[in-house]
Coordinates of N, CA, C and O in Angstrom, one line a residue:
X1 N -9.6 -26.5 12.2 CA -8.5 -25.4 12.0 C -8.2 -24.9 13.4 O -9.0 -24.9 14.3
X2 N -6.9 -24.4 13.5 CA -6.5 -23.9 14.8 C -6.1 -22.4 14.5 O -5.8 -22.0 13.4
X3 N -6.1 -21.7 15.6 CA -5.8 -20.2 15.6 C -4.4 -20.0 16.0 O -3.9 -20.5 17.0
X4 N -3.7 -19.0 15.3 CA -2.3 -18.6 15.6 C -2.3 -17.8 16.9 O -3.2 -16.9 17.1
X5 N -1.4 -18.2 17.8 CA -1.3 -17.5 19.1 C -0.9 -16.0 19.0 O -1.1 -15.2 19.9
X6 N -0.2 -15.7 17.9 CA 0.3 -14.3 17.7 C -0.7 -13.4 16.9 O -1.1 -12.4 17.4
X7 N -1.1 -13.8 15.7 CA -1.9 -12.9 14.9 C -3.4 -13.3 14.9 O -4.2 -12.5 14.4
X8 N -3.8 -14.5 15.5 CA -5.2 -14.8 15.6 C -5.7 -15.4 14.3 O -6.9 -15.7 14.3
X9 N -4.9 -15.6 13.3 CA -5.4 -16.2 12.0 C -5.9 -17.6 12.3 O -5.2 -18.4 12.9
X10 N -7.1 -17.9 11.8 CA -7.6 -19.3 11.9 C -7.2 -20.0 10.6 O -7.7 -19.6 9.5
X11 N -6.3 -20.9 10.7 CA -5.6 -21.5 9.5 C -5.5 -23.0 9.6 O -5.3 -23.6 10.6
X12 N -5.7 -23.6 8.4 CA -5.7 -25.1 8.4 C -4.3 -25.7 8.5 O -4.2 -26.9 8.9
X13 N -3.3 -24.9 8.3 CA -1.9 -25.5 8.3 C -1.1 -24.9 9.5 O 0.1 -24.7 9.3
X14 N -1.7 -24.7 10.6 CA -0.9 -24.3 11.7 C 0.0 -25.4 12.2 O -0.2 -26.5 11.8
X15 N 1.0 -25.0 13.0 CA 1.9 -25.9 13.6 C 2.3 -25.5 15.0 O 2.0 -24.4 15.3
X16 N 2.8 -26.4 15.8 CA 3.2 -26.0 17.1 C 4.7 -26.1 17.3 O 5.4 -26.9 16.6
X17 N 5.2 -25.2 18.2 CA 6.6 -25.2 18.5 C 6.6 -25.3 20.0 O 5.9 -24.6 20.7
X18 N 7.5 -26.2 20.5 CA 7.7 -26.3 21.9 C 9.2 -26.0 22.3 O 10.1 -26.5 21.6
X19 N 9.3 -25.1 23.2 CA 10.7 -24.7 23.7 C 10.6 -24.8 25.2 O 10.0 -24.0 25.9
X20 N 11.3 -25.8 25.8 CA 11.2 -26.0 27.2 C 9.8 -26.4 27.6 O 9.2 -27.3 27.1
X21 N 9.2 -25.6 28.5 CA 7.8 -25.8 28.9 C 6.8 -24.9 28.2 O 5.7 -24.9 28.6
X22 N 7.3 -24.1 27.2 CA 6.4 -23.2 26.5 C 6.1 -23.8 25.1 O 6.9 -24.2 24.4
X23 N 4.8 -23.8 24.8 CA 4.3 -24.3 23.5 C 3.4 -23.3 22.9 O 2.6 -22.7 23.6
X24 N 3.6 -23.1 21.6 CA 2.7 -22.2 20.9 C 2.2 -22.7 19.6 O 2.8 -23.6 19.0
X25 N 1.1 -22.2 19.1 CA 0.5 -22.6 17.8 C 0.6 -21.4 16.9 O 0.3 -20.3 17.3
X26 N 1.2 -21.7 15.7 CA 1.5 -20.6 14.8 C 1.0 -20.9 13.3 O 0.9 -22.1 13.0
X27 N 0.8 -19.9 12.6 CA 0.4 -20.1 11.2 C 1.6 -19.7 10.2 O 1.5 -20.0 9.0
X28 N 2.7 -19.3 10.8 CA 3.9 -18.9 10.0 C 5.1 -18.9 10.9 O 5.0 -18.8 12.1
X29 N 6.3 -19.1 10.3 CA 7.5 -19.0 11.1 C 7.7 -17.6 11.6 O 8.3 -17.4 12.7
X30 N 7.3 -16.6 10.9 CA 7.4 -15.2 11.3 C 6.7 -15.1 12.7 O 7.3 -14.4 13.6
X31 N 5.5 -15.6 12.8 CA 4.8 -15.5 14.1 C 5.5 -16.3 15.2 O 5.6 -15.8 16.3
X32 N 6.0 -17.5 14.9 CA 6.8 -18.3 15.8 C 8.0 -17.5 16.3 O 8.3 -17.5 17.5
X33 N 8.8 -16.9 15.4 CA 9.9 -16.2 15.8 C 9.6 -15.0 16.7 O 10.2 -14.7 17.7
X34 N 8.5 -14.3 16.3 CA 8.1 -13.1 17.1 C 7.8 -13.5 18.5 O 8.2 -12.7 19.4
X35 N 7.2 -14.6 18.8 CA 6.8 -15.0 20.1 C 7.9 -15.8 20.9 O 8.1 -15.6 22.1
X36 N 8.7 -16.6 20.2 CA 9.5 -17.6 20.9 C 11.0 -17.4 20.8 O 11.8 -17.9 21.6
X37 N 11.5 -16.6 19.8 CA 12.9 -16.4 19.6 C 13.4 -15.5 20.7 O 12.8 -14.5 21.0
X38 N 14.6 -15.7 21.3 CA 15.2 -14.8 22.3 C 15.5 -13.5 21.7 O 15.8 -13.4 20.5
X39 N 15.5 -12.4 22.5 CA 15.9 -11.1 22.0 C 17.3 -10.8 22.4 O 17.8 -11.2 23.5
X40 N 18.0 -10.1 21.5 CA 19.4 -9.7 21.8 C 19.4 -8.8 23.0 O 18.6 -7.9 23.1
X41 N 20.3 -9.1 23.9 CA 20.4 -8.3 25.2 C 20.9 -6.8 24.9 O 20.6 -6.0 25.7
X42 N 21.5 -6.6 23.7 CA 22.0 -5.2 23.4 C 21.0 -4.4 22.5 O 20.6 -3.4 22.9
X43 N 20.6 -5.0 21.4 CA 19.8 -4.2 20.4 C 18.4 -4.6 20.4 O 17.5 -3.9 19.9
X44 N 18.0 -5.8 21.0 CA 16.6 -6.2 21.1 C 16.1 -7.0 19.9 O 15.0 -7.4 19.9
X45 N 16.9 -7.1 18.8 CA 16.4 -7.9 17.7 C 16.2 -9.4 18.1 O 16.9 -9.9 19.0
X46 N 15.3 -10.0 17.4 CA 15.1 -11.5 17.6 C 16.3 -12.3 17.0 O 16.7 -12.0 15.9
X47 N 16.7 -13.2 17.8 CA 17.8 -14.1 17.4 C 17.3 -15.3 16.7 O 16.7 -16.2 17.4
X48 N 17.5 -15.5 15.4 CA 16.9 -16.6 14.7 C 18.0 -17.6 14.3 O 17.8 -18.7 13.8
X49 N 19.3 -17.2 14.6 CA 20.4 -18.1 14.3 C 21.0 -18.6 15.7 O 20.3 -18.7 16.7
X50 N 22.2 -18.9 15.7 CA 22.9 -19.4 16.9 C 23.1 -18.3 17.9 O 23.0 -18.6 19.1
X51 N 23.3 -17.1 17.5 CA 23.6 -16.1 18.5 C 24.9 -16.2 19.1 O 25.7 -17.1 18.8
X52 N 25.3 -15.3 20.0 CA 26.5 -15.3 20.7 C 26.2 -15.3 22.2 O 25.5 -14.3 22.7
X53 N 26.6 -16.3 22.9 CA 26.3 -16.4 24.3 C 27.5 -15.9 25.2 O 28.7 -16.3 24.8
X54 N 27.3 -15.1 26.2 CA 28.3 -14.7 27.1 C 27.8 -15.0 28.5 O 26.6 -15.4 28.7
X55 N 28.6 -14.8 29.5 CA 28.1 -14.9 30.9 C 27.0 -13.9 31.2 O 26.2 -14.2 32.1
X56 N 26.9 -12.8 30.5 CA 25.9 -11.8 30.7 C 24.6 -12.0 30.0 O 23.6 -11.4 30.3
X57 N 24.6 -12.8 28.9 CA 23.4 -13.1 28.2 C 23.6 -13.6 26.8 O 24.7 -14.1 26.5
X58 N 22.6 -13.4 25.9 CA 22.7 -13.9 24.5 C 22.5 -12.7 23.6 O 21.7 -11.8 23.9
X59 N 23.3 -12.6 22.6 CA 23.4 -11.5 21.6 C 23.2 -12.0 20.2 O 23.5 -13.2 19.9
X60 N 22.8 -11.2 19.3 CA 22.6 -11.5 17.9 C 23.9 -11.7 17.2 O 24.0 -12.4 16.2
X61 N 24.9 -11.0 17.6 CA 26.2 -11.0 16.9 C 27.4 -10.6 17.8 O 27.1 -10.1 19.0
X62 N 28.6 -10.8 17.4 CA 29.8 -10.5 18.2 C 29.8 -9.0 18.5 O 30.2 -8.6 19.6
X63 N 29.4 -8.1 17.5 CA 29.4 -6.7 17.7 C 28.6 -6.3 19.0 O 29.0 -5.6 19.8
X64 N 27.4 -6.8 19.0 CA 26.5 -6.5 20.2 C 27.1 -7.0 21.5 O 27.0 -6.4 22.5
X65 N 27.7 -8.2 21.4 CA 28.3 -8.8 22.6 C 29.4 -7.9 23.1 O 29.5 -7.6 24.3
X66 N 30.2 -7.4 22.2 CA 31.4 -6.5 22.6 C 30.8 -5.2 23.1 O 31.3 -4.7 24.1
X67 N 29.8 -4.6 22.4 CA 29.3 -3.3 22.8 C 28.7 -3.4 24.2 O 28.7 -2.5 25.0
X68 N 28.1 -4.6 24.6 CA 27.5 -4.8 25.9 C 28.6 -5.1 26.9 O 28.3 -5.3 28.1
X69 N 29.8 -5.3 26.5 CA 30.9 -5.7 27.4 C 31.0 -7.1 27.7 O 31.7 -7.5 28.6
X70 N 30.3 -8.0 27.0 CA 30.4 -9.4 27.3 C 31.6 -10.1 26.8 O 32.2 -9.7 25.8
X71 N 32.0 -11.1 27.5 CA 33.2 -11.9 27.0 C 32.6 -13.2 26.4 O 32.1 -14.0 27.1
X72 N 32.8 -13.3 25.1 CA 32.2 -14.4 24.3 C 32.9 -15.7 24.7 O 34.1 -15.7 24.8
X73 N 32.2 -16.7 24.9 CA 32.8 -18.1 25.1 C 32.1 -19.0 24.1 O 30.9 -19.0 24.0
X74 N 32.8 -19.9 23.5 CA 32.3 -20.9 22.6 C 31.9 -22.1 23.3 O 32.6 -22.6 24.2
X75 N 30.7 -22.6 23.0 CA 30.3 -23.9 23.5 C 30.9 -25.0 22.8 O 31.1 -24.9 21.6
X76 N 31.3 -26.1 23.5 CA 31.8 -27.2 22.7 C 30.8 -27.8 21.8 O 29.6 -27.9 22.1
X77 N 31.2 -28.2 20.6 CA 30.3 -28.8 19.6 C 30.2 -30.3 19.9 O 31.2 -30.9 20.1
X78 N 29.0 -30.7 19.9 CA 28.8 -32.2 20.0 C 28.2 -32.7 18.7 O 27.4 -32.0 18.0
X79 N 28.6 -33.8 18.3 CA 28.2 -34.4 17.0 C 26.7 -34.8 17.2 O 26.4 -35.5 18.1
X80 N 25.9 -34.4 16.3 CA 24.5 -34.8 16.3 C 24.2 -35.9 15.3 O 23.0 -36.3 15.1
X81 N 25.2 -36.4 14.6 CA 25.0 -37.4 13.6 C 24.5 -37.0 12.3 O 24.4 -37.8 11.4
X82 N 24.2 -35.7 12.1 CA 23.7 -35.2 10.9 C 24.9 -34.8 10.0 O 25.8 -34.1 10.4
X83 N 24.9 -35.3 8.8 CA 25.9 -35.0 7.8 C 25.4 -34.1 6.7 O 24.3 -34.4 6.1
X84 N 26.0 -32.9 6.5 CA 25.5 -32.0 5.5 C 25.8 -32.6 4.1 O 26.8 -33.2 3.9
X85 N 24.9 -32.3 3.2 CA 25.1 -32.8 1.8 C 26.3 -32.1 1.2 O 26.6 -30.9 1.6
X86 N 27.0 -32.7 0.3 CA 28.1 -32.1 -0.4 C 27.7 -30.8 -1.1 O 26.5 -30.8 -1.7
X87 N 28.5 -29.8 -1.1 CA 28.2 -28.6 -1.8 C 28.3 -28.8 -3.3 O 29.0 -29.6 -3.8
X88 N 27.4 -28.0 -4.1 CA 27.4 -28.1 -5.5 C 28.4 -27.1 -6.1 O 28.1 -25.9 -6.0
X89 N 29.5 -27.6 -6.6 CA 30.5 -26.6 -7.1 C 30.7 -26.8 -8.6 O 30.4 -27.8 -9.2

């Protein structure tokens, strides 16, 4: 069993997450987010989605980017070959 880097829980189903040169061992996504997700430059909440990037930093939403005075710019989308399943309507 491995120990979670955040809460210290010794758990049989831990997993590792690698982001750049940082790797952590976790027992839940909650702990992984707490340690590895970037924080909004304006409000400090953890960004678990795409966020909004500006020249000044990364924000959780457009509102925080505007409040901080950032000029939002969209990154070009690159195809990753993943096709979403059709919606059930």
